[in-house]
Amino acid sequence: GSCVMFSAIGTLETQLNIVRDTPGTPLRFSTQHLLSCGPGSCDGGIPFLTRGYMQREGVPDAACFEYSSGAIGENISCAQTCSDYAERSYRIAGQTAALSTMDEIKRQIMRGPVMSSMDVYDDFYYYRRGVYQHVTGEKLGGHSVSIIGWDDAEQAWIVRNSWGALWGDGGFFRIAWDDASGLGDSVRGLELADKDGFISLLTPEHNAVTSGALSVTFESTY
């Protein structure tokens, strides 16, 4: 049910690195905060409302509220997020209009990944590589993912899923443009404000545990 939040956070992290021209920066925002404090839940979410929350309230860094609903299968109260989440939150400038044609989607992908919804069928779970196209099995429900590219020769979208690197092609998949899932029928991108400059922490990494004296490395784009 948290797929909407994962596709939104993954799209934000990548889009922000594109806007800032820092492809190697390991940005991590809090999926759990968006799940617990935003308009969604473990039972699902609505992409349009989730993006609206990211514009109004923003989303803090991952350390503010690490993701754990997936481990326990339960919703976690927003009261458990960090007390200073408001000061730590990044707000998107908005979301694009609905992208209704293939050319519109491609033009937006040239600026960064886009969020899209799709229907999931039984055989999608067993995808490993190549171009997926629904053949057999029942429809199980809706899903939200990030389209990151396309392949004209294969007539397929290139997509990042949220099921981990052990699923599919290292966590990614290709899917036919005309697949029954409807991927590409409901697509929007994120609008981010341009920055004159910023500073990001390179080392130690965000999850490093340290003690005593240490060397800290920053990157500046001013």
PDB file of C-alpha atoms in Angstrom:
ATOM      1  CA  GLY A   1       0.000   0.000   0.000  1.00  0.00           C
ATOM      2  CA  SER A   2       2.972   2.354   0.326  1.00  0.00           C
ATOM      3  CA  CYS A   3       3.883   2.169  -3.377  1.00  0.00           C
ATOM      4  CA  VAL A   4       2.573   5.703  -3.985  1.00  0.00           C
ATOM      5  CA  MET A   5       4.932   7.081  -1.347  1.00  0.00           C
ATOM      6  CA  PHE A   6       7.910   5.132  -2.698  1.00  0.00           C
ATOM      7  CA  SER A   7       7.319   6.284  -6.268  1.00  0.00           C
ATOM      8  CA  ALA A   8       6.902   9.875  -5.070  1.00  0.00           C
ATOM      9  CA  ILE A   9      10.056   9.813  -2.926  1.00  0.00           C
ATOM     10  CA  GLY A  10      12.125   8.069  -5.607  1.00  0.00           C
ATOM     11  CA  THR A  11      10.988  10.589  -8.204  1.00  0.00           C
ATOM     12  CA  LEU A  12      11.776  13.490  -5.847  1.00  0.00           C
ATOM     13  CA  GLU A  13      15.269  12.243  -4.954  1.00  0.00           C
ATOM     14  CA  THR A  14      16.217  11.737  -8.595  1.00  0.00           C
ATOM     15  CA  GLN A  15      14.609  14.956  -9.833  1.00  0.00           C
ATOM     16  CA  LEU A  16      16.357  16.977  -7.120  1.00  0.00           C
ATOM     17  CA  ASN A  17      19.743  15.555  -8.109  1.00  0.00           C
ATOM     18  CA  ILE A  18      18.995  16.536 -11.713  1.00  0.00           C
ATOM     19  CA  VAL A  19      17.998  20.096 -10.778  1.00  0.00           C
ATOM     20  CA  ARG A  20      21.080  20.422  -8.570  1.00  0.00           C
ATOM     21  CA  ASP A  21      23.363  18.636 -11.062  1.00  0.00           C
ATOM     22  CA  THR A  22      24.612  16.197  -8.384  1.00  0.00           C
ATOM     23  CA  PRO A  23      23.945  12.700  -9.776  1.00  0.00           C
ATOM     24  CA  GLY A  24      26.159  11.053  -7.160  1.00  0.00           C
ATOM     25  CA  THR A  25      24.586  12.595  -4.053  1.00  0.00           C
ATOM     26  CA  PRO A  26      22.758   9.929  -1.971  1.00  0.00           C
ATOM     27  CA  LEU A  27      19.630  11.912  -1.153  1.00  0.00           C
ATOM     28  CA  ARG A  28      17.183  10.073   1.129  1.00  0.00           C
ATOM     29  CA  PHE A  29      13.775  11.429   2.085  1.00  0.00           C
ATOM     30  CA  SER A  30      11.357   9.882   4.557  1.00  0.00           C
ATOM     31  CA  THR A  31       8.891   7.489   2.963  1.00  0.00           C
ATOM     32  CA  GLN A  32       7.566   6.685   6.434  1.00  0.00           C
ATOM     33  CA  HIS A  33       6.754  10.348   7.157  1.00  0.00           C
ATOM     34  CA  LEU A  34       4.881  10.640   3.881  1.00  0.00           C
ATOM     35  CA  LEU A  35       3.003   7.403   4.655  1.00  0.00           C
ATOM     36  CA  SER A  36       2.168   8.245   8.278  1.00  0.00           C
ATOM     37  CA  CYS A  37       1.573  11.991   8.047  1.00  0.00           C
ATOM     38  CA  GLY A  38       0.335  12.365   4.484  1.00  0.00           C
ATOM     39  CA  PRO A  39      -2.959  11.323   2.874  1.00  0.00           C
ATOM     40  CA  GLY A  40      -2.065   7.640   2.377  1.00  0.00           C
ATOM     41  CA  SER A  41      -1.825   4.478   4.476  1.00  0.00           C
ATOM     42  CA  CYS A  42      -0.718   0.843   4.256  1.00  0.00           C
ATOM     43  CA  ASP A  43      -4.008   0.234   2.421  1.00  0.00           C
ATOM     44  CA  GLY A  44      -2.978   2.529  -0.419  1.00  0.00           C
ATOM     45  CA  GLY A  45      -2.687   6.124  -1.506  1.00  0.00           C
ATOM     46  CA  ILE A  46      -3.748   8.579  -4.192  1.00  0.00           C
ATOM     47  CA  PRO A  47      -0.788   9.999  -6.172  1.00  0.00           C
ATOM     48  CA  PHE A  48      -2.403  13.391  -6.814  1.00  0.00           C
ATOM     49  CA  LEU A  49      -3.118  13.950  -3.102  1.00  0.00           C
ATOM     50  CA  THR A  50       0.340  12.720  -2.115  1.00  0.00           C
ATOM     51  CA  ARG A  51       2.017  15.192  -4.470  1.00  0.00           C
ATOM     52  CA  GLY A  52      -0.257  17.925  -3.109  1.00  0.00           C
ATOM     53  CA  TYR A  53       0.910  17.140   0.430  1.00  0.00           C
ATOM     54  CA  MET A  54       4.544  17.317  -0.722  1.00  0.00           C
ATOM     55  CA  GLN A  55       3.842  20.791  -2.074  1.00  0.00           C
ATOM     56  CA  ARG A  56       1.976  22.088   0.989  1.00  0.00           C
ATOM     57  CA  GLU A  57       3.879  20.413   3.829  1.00  0.00           C
ATOM     58  CA  GLY A  58       6.992  18.936   2.252  1.00  0.00           C
ATOM     59  CA  VAL A  59       8.837  15.785   3.290  1.00  0.00           C
ATOM     60  CA  PRO A  60      11.830  15.544   5.684  1.00  0.00           C
ATOM     61  CA  ASP A  61      15.027  13.537   5.360  1.00  0.00           C
ATOM     62  CA  ALA A  62      14.861   9.778   5.936  1.00  0.00           C
ATOM     63  CA  ALA A  63      16.645   9.967   9.292  1.00  0.00           C
ATOM     64  CA  CYS A  64      13.702  11.980  10.627  1.00  0.00           C
ATOM     65  CA  PHE A  65      11.439   8.918  10.391  1.00  0.00           C
ATOM     66  CA  GLU A  66      12.968   5.714   9.041  1.00  0.00           C
ATOM     67  CA  TYR A  67      10.683   3.332   7.166  1.00  0.00           C
ATOM     68  CA  SER A  68       9.391   0.394   9.236  1.00  0.00           C
ATOM     69  CA  SER A  69       5.773  -0.194   8.173  1.00  0.00           C
ATOM     70  CA  GLY A  70       6.979  -2.714   5.609  1.00  0.00           C
ATOM     71  CA  ALA A  71       8.564  -4.816   8.336  1.00  0.00           C
ATOM     72  CA  ILE A  72       5.525  -4.909  10.622  1.00  0.00           C
ATOM     73  CA  GLY A  73       2.739  -4.523   8.061  1.00  0.00           C
ATOM     74  CA  GLU A  74       1.044  -1.801  10.059  1.00  0.00           C
ATOM     75  CA  ASN A  75       0.438   1.925   9.920  1.00  0.00           C
ATOM     76  CA  ILE A  76       2.576   3.957  12.324  1.00  0.00           C
ATOM     77  CA  SER A  77       1.342   7.133  13.962  1.00  0.00           C
ATOM     78  CA  CYS A  78       2.600  10.450  12.623  1.00  0.00           C
ATOM     79  CA  ALA A  79       3.344  11.341  16.267  1.00  0.00           C
ATOM     80  CA  GLN A  80       6.478   9.199  15.977  1.00  0.00           C
ATOM     81  CA  THR A  81       8.115  11.435  13.360  1.00  0.00           C
ATOM     82  CA  CYS A  82      10.945  13.756  14.451  1.00  0.00           C
ATOM     83  CA  SER A  83       9.883  16.856  16.376  1.00  0.00           C
ATOM     84  CA  ASP A  84      11.638  19.249  13.979  1.00  0.00           C
ATOM     85  CA  TYR A  85      10.282  17.710  10.767  1.00  0.00           C
ATOM     86  CA  ALA A  86       8.885  21.046   9.561  1.00  0.00           C
ATOM     87  CA  GLU A  87      12.334  22.664   9.524  1.00  0.00           C
ATOM     88  CA  ARG A  88      13.835  19.585   7.854  1.00  0.00           C
ATOM     89  CA  SER A  89      11.217  19.256   5.110  1.00  0.00           C
ATOM     90  CA  TYR A  90      11.691  19.954   1.405  1.00  0.00           C
ATOM     91  CA  ARG A  91       8.653  21.214  -0.495  1.00  0.00           C
ATOM     92  CA  ILE A  92       8.140  20.672  -4.186  1.00  0.00           C
ATOM     93  CA  ALA A  93       7.066  23.684  -6.250  1.00  0.00           C
ATOM     94  CA  GLY A  94       4.177  21.759  -7.802  1.00  0.00           C
ATOM     95  CA  GLN A  95       3.273  18.959 -10.166  1.00  0.00           C
ATOM     96  CA  THR A  96       2.958  18.960 -13.919  1.00  0.00           C
ATOM     97  CA  ALA A  97      -0.336  18.811 -15.716  1.00  0.00           C
ATOM     98  CA  ALA A  98      -1.489  15.321 -16.656  1.00  0.00           C
ATOM     99  CA  LEU A  99       0.673  13.974 -19.484  1.00  0.00           C
ATOM    100  CA  SER A 100      -1.743  12.387 -21.935  1.00  0.00           C
ATOM    101  CA  THR A 101       0.362  11.588 -25.001  1.00  0.00           C
ATOM    102  CA  MET A 102       3.516   9.570 -25.506  1.00  0.00           C
ATOM    103  CA  ASP A 103       5.393  12.612 -26.823  1.00  0.00           C
ATOM    104  CA  GLU A 104       4.452  14.625 -23.719  1.00  0.00           C
ATOM    105  CA  ILE A 105       5.665  11.834 -21.435  1.00  0.00           C
ATOM    106  CA  LYS A 106       8.944  11.521 -23.319  1.00  0.00           C
ATOM    107  CA  ARG A 107       9.577  15.278 -23.171  1.00  0.00           C
ATOM    108  CA  GLN A 108       8.985  15.272 -19.423  1.00  0.00           C
ATOM    109  CA  ILE A 109      11.271  12.250 -18.901  1.00  0.00           C
ATOM    110  CA  MET A 110      14.018  14.227 -20.630  1.00  0.00           C
ATOM    111  CA  ARG A 111      13.768  16.541 -17.580  1.00  0.00           C
ATOM    112  CA  GLY A 112      13.536  13.698 -15.062  1.00  0.00           C
ATOM    113  CA  PRO A 113      11.479  10.677 -13.952  1.00  0.00           C
ATOM    114  CA  VAL A 114       7.688  10.742 -13.798  1.00  0.00           C
ATOM    115  CA  MET A 115       5.136   8.999 -11.588  1.00  0.00           C
ATOM    116  CA  SER A 116       2.657   6.649 -13.200  1.00  0.00           C
ATOM    117  CA  SER A 117      -0.059   4.255 -12.077  1.00  0.00           C
ATOM    118  CA  MET A 118      -0.672   0.763 -13.453  1.00  0.00           C
ATOM    119  CA  ASP A 119      -2.763  -2.351 -12.862  1.00  0.00           C
ATOM    120  CA  VAL A 120      -0.866  -5.380 -11.576  1.00  0.00           C
ATOM    121  CA  TYR A 121      -1.671  -8.888 -12.799  1.00  0.00           C
ATOM    122  CA  ASP A 122      -0.505 -12.258 -11.424  1.00  0.00           C
ATOM    123  CA  ASP A 123       2.222 -12.753 -14.025  1.00  0.00           C
ATOM    124  CA  PHE A 124       3.855  -9.410 -13.218  1.00  0.00           C
ATOM    125  CA  TYR A 125       5.198 -10.872  -9.957  1.00  0.00           C
ATOM    126  CA  TYR A 126       7.272 -13.368 -11.962  1.00  0.00           C
ATOM    127  CA  TYR A 127       8.910 -10.847 -14.279  1.00  0.00           C
ATOM    128  CA  ARG A 128      12.708 -11.200 -14.474  1.00  0.00           C
ATOM    129  CA  ARG A 129      13.988  -9.466 -17.606  1.00  0.00           C
ATOM    130  CA  GLY A 130      13.033  -8.355 -21.098  1.00  0.00           C
ATOM    131  CA  VAL A 131       9.829  -6.531 -22.001  1.00  0.00           C
ATOM    132  CA  TYR A 132       6.843  -7.437 -19.838  1.00  0.00           C
ATOM    133  CA  GLN A 133       3.423  -7.836 -21.407  1.00  0.00           C
ATOM    134  CA  HIS A 134       0.471  -9.279 -19.529  1.00  0.00           C
ATOM    135  CA  VAL A 135      -0.402 -12.794 -20.683  1.00  0.00           C
ATOM    136  CA  THR A 136      -2.128 -14.657 -17.875  1.00  0.00           C
ATOM    137  CA  GLY A 137      -3.537 -14.268 -14.386  1.00  0.00           C
ATOM    138  CA  GLU A 138      -6.058 -12.096 -12.581  1.00  0.00           C
ATOM    139  CA  LYS A 139      -5.846  -8.371 -11.944  1.00  0.00           C
ATOM    140  CA  LEU A 140      -4.727  -7.906  -8.344  1.00  0.00           C
ATOM    141  CA  GLY A 141      -4.924  -4.154  -7.872  1.00  0.00           C
ATOM    142  CA  GLY A 142      -3.349  -0.802  -8.612  1.00  0.00           C
ATOM    143  CA  HIS A 143       0.310   0.137  -8.304  1.00  0.00           C
ATOM    144  CA  SER A 144       2.433   3.314  -8.507  1.00  0.00           C
ATOM    145  CA  VAL A 145       5.922   3.425 -10.068  1.00  0.00           C
ATOM    146  CA  SER A 146       8.456   5.804 -11.636  1.00  0.00           C
ATOM    147  CA  ILE A 147       9.053   5.814 -15.395  1.00  0.00           C
ATOM    148  CA  ILE A 148      12.701   6.705 -15.981  1.00  0.00           C
ATOM    149  CA  GLY A 149      13.112   6.161 -19.717  1.00  0.00           C
ATOM    150  CA  TRP A 150      11.941   4.404 -22.860  1.00  0.00           C
ATOM    151  CA  ASP A 151      13.205   2.196 -25.692  1.00  0.00           C
ATOM    152  CA  ASP A 152      11.817   2.958 -29.154  1.00  0.00           C
ATOM    153  CA  ALA A 153      13.227  -0.243 -30.658  1.00  0.00           C
ATOM    154  CA  GLU A 154      11.465  -2.406 -28.065  1.00  0.00           C
ATOM    155  CA  GLN A 155       8.445  -0.075 -27.865  1.00  0.00           C
ATOM    156  CA  ALA A 156       8.687  -0.140 -24.099  1.00  0.00           C
ATOM    157  CA  TRP A 157       8.925   2.075 -21.029  1.00  0.00           C
ATOM    158  CA  ILE A 158      11.851   1.625 -18.619  1.00  0.00           C
ATOM    159  CA  VAL A 159      10.519   1.707 -15.071  1.00  0.00           C
ATOM    160  CA  ARG A 160      11.781   1.647 -11.480  1.00  0.00           C
ATOM    161  CA  ASN A 161       9.729  -0.451  -9.088  1.00  0.00           C
ATOM    162  CA  SER A 162       9.685  -0.360  -5.269  1.00  0.00           C
ATOM    163  CA  TRP A 163       9.928  -4.085  -4.562  1.00  0.00           C
ATOM    164  CA  GLY A 164      13.681  -4.257  -3.983  1.00  0.00           C
ATOM    165  CA  ALA A 165      16.641  -5.277  -6.114  1.00  0.00           C
ATOM    166  CA  LEU A 166      15.849  -9.008  -5.895  1.00  0.00           C
ATOM    167  CA  TRP A 167      12.672  -8.527  -7.936  1.00  0.00           C
ATOM    168  CA  GLY A 168      12.713  -8.130 -11.703  1.00  0.00           C
ATOM    169  CA  ASP A 169      15.814  -6.801 -13.442  1.00  0.00           C
ATOM    170  CA  GLY A 170      17.606  -5.486 -10.353  1.00  0.00           C
ATOM    171  CA  GLY A 171      14.417  -3.760  -9.178  1.00  0.00           C
ATOM    172  CA  PHE A 172      13.659  -2.302 -12.626  1.00  0.00           C
ATOM    173  CA  PHE A 173      11.480  -3.506 -15.489  1.00  0.00           C
ATOM    174  CA  ARG A 174      10.590  -2.807 -19.097  1.00  0.00           C
ATOM    175  CA  ILE A 175       6.954  -2.871 -20.138  1.00  0.00           C
ATOM    176  CA  ALA A 176       5.307  -2.698 -23.552  1.00  0.00           C
ATOM    177  CA  TRP A 177       3.672   0.606 -24.474  1.00  0.00           C
ATOM    178  CA  ASP A 178       0.389  -1.174 -25.265  1.00  0.00           C
ATOM    179  CA  ASP A 179       0.337  -3.435 -22.199  1.00  0.00           C
ATOM    180  CA  ALA A 180      -3.003  -4.098 -20.508  1.00  0.00           C
ATOM    181  CA  SER A 181      -1.693  -2.628 -17.248  1.00  0.00           C
ATOM    182  CA  GLY A 182      -2.385   0.878 -18.531  1.00  0.00           C
ATOM    183  CA  LEU A 183       1.050   2.180 -17.524  1.00  0.00           C
ATOM    184  CA  GLY A 184       1.429   5.578 -19.142  1.00  0.00           C
ATOM    185  CA  ASP A 185      -2.281   6.430 -19.002  1.00  0.00           C
ATOM    186  CA  SER A 186      -1.940   8.400 -15.746  1.00  0.00           C
ATOM    187  CA  VAL A 187       1.380  10.263 -15.628  1.00  0.00           C
ATOM    188  CA  ARG A 188       2.657  13.396 -13.898  1.00  0.00           C
ATOM    189  CA  GLY A 189       6.058  14.843 -13.073  1.00  0.00           C
ATOM    190  CA  LEU A 190       7.262  16.943 -10.143  1.00  0.00           C
ATOM    191  CA  GLU A 191       8.132  20.620 -10.414  1.00  0.00           C
ATOM    192  CA  LEU A 192      11.074  21.721  -8.274  1.00  0.00           C
ATOM    193  CA  ALA A 193      12.348  25.212  -7.625  1.00  0.00           C
ATOM    194  CA  ASP A 194      15.777  25.931  -9.102  1.00  0.00           C
ATOM    195  CA  LYS A 195      18.539  26.651  -6.621  1.00  0.00           C
ATOM    196  CA  ASP A 196      21.371  29.160  -6.964  1.00  0.00           C
ATOM    197  CA  GLY A 197      23.513  26.791  -4.962  1.00  0.00           C
ATOM    198  CA  PHE A 198      23.580  24.372  -2.059  1.00  0.00           C
ATOM    199  CA  ILE A 199      25.933  22.328   0.100  1.00  0.00           C
ATOM    200  CA  SER A 200      25.600  18.563   0.573  1.00  0.00           C
ATOM    201  CA  LEU A 201      27.400  16.154   2.884  1.00  0.00           C
ATOM    202  CA  LEU A 202      29.480  13.510   1.089  1.00  0.00           C
ATOM    203  CA  THR A 203      31.252  11.796   3.997  1.00  0.00           C
ATOM    204  CA  PRO A 204      30.548  10.366   6.440  1.00  0.00           C
ATOM    205  CA  GLU A 205      27.543   8.714   4.817  1.00  0.00           C
ATOM    206  CA  HIS A 206      24.095   9.297   6.237  1.00  0.00           C
ATOM    207  CA  ASN A 207      23.990   5.955   8.089  1.00  0.00           C
ATOM    208  CA  ALA A 208      27.580   5.959   9.369  1.00  0.00           C
ATOM    209  CA  VAL A 209      28.185   5.485  13.074  1.00  0.00           C
ATOM    210  CA  THR A 210      31.245   7.404  14.251  1.00  0.00           C
ATOM    211  CA  SER A 211      33.029   8.459  17.399  1.00  0.00           C
ATOM    212  CA  GLY A 212      35.969  10.666  18.185  1.00  0.00           C
ATOM    213  CA  ALA A 213      37.665  12.865  15.612  1.00  0.00           C
ATOM    214  CA  LEU A 214      36.653  12.415  12.005  1.00  0.00           C
ATOM    215  CA  SER A 215      37.070  14.061   8.622  1.00  0.00           C
ATOM    216  CA  VAL A 216      33.975  15.566   7.012  1.00  0.00           C
ATOM    217  CA  THR A 217      33.663  16.209   3.268  1.00  0.00           C
ATOM    218  CA  PHE A 218      31.160  18.599   1.713  1.00  0.00           C
ATOM    219  CA  GLU A 219      30.268  19.450  -1.875  1.00  0.00           C
ATOM    220  CA  SER A 220      29.310  23.000  -2.810  1.00  0.00           C
ATOM    221  CA  THR A 221      27.651  24.200  -6.023  1.00  0.00           C
ATOM    222  CA  TYR A 222      27.706  27.902  -5.170  1.00  0.00           C
TER     223      TYR A 222
END
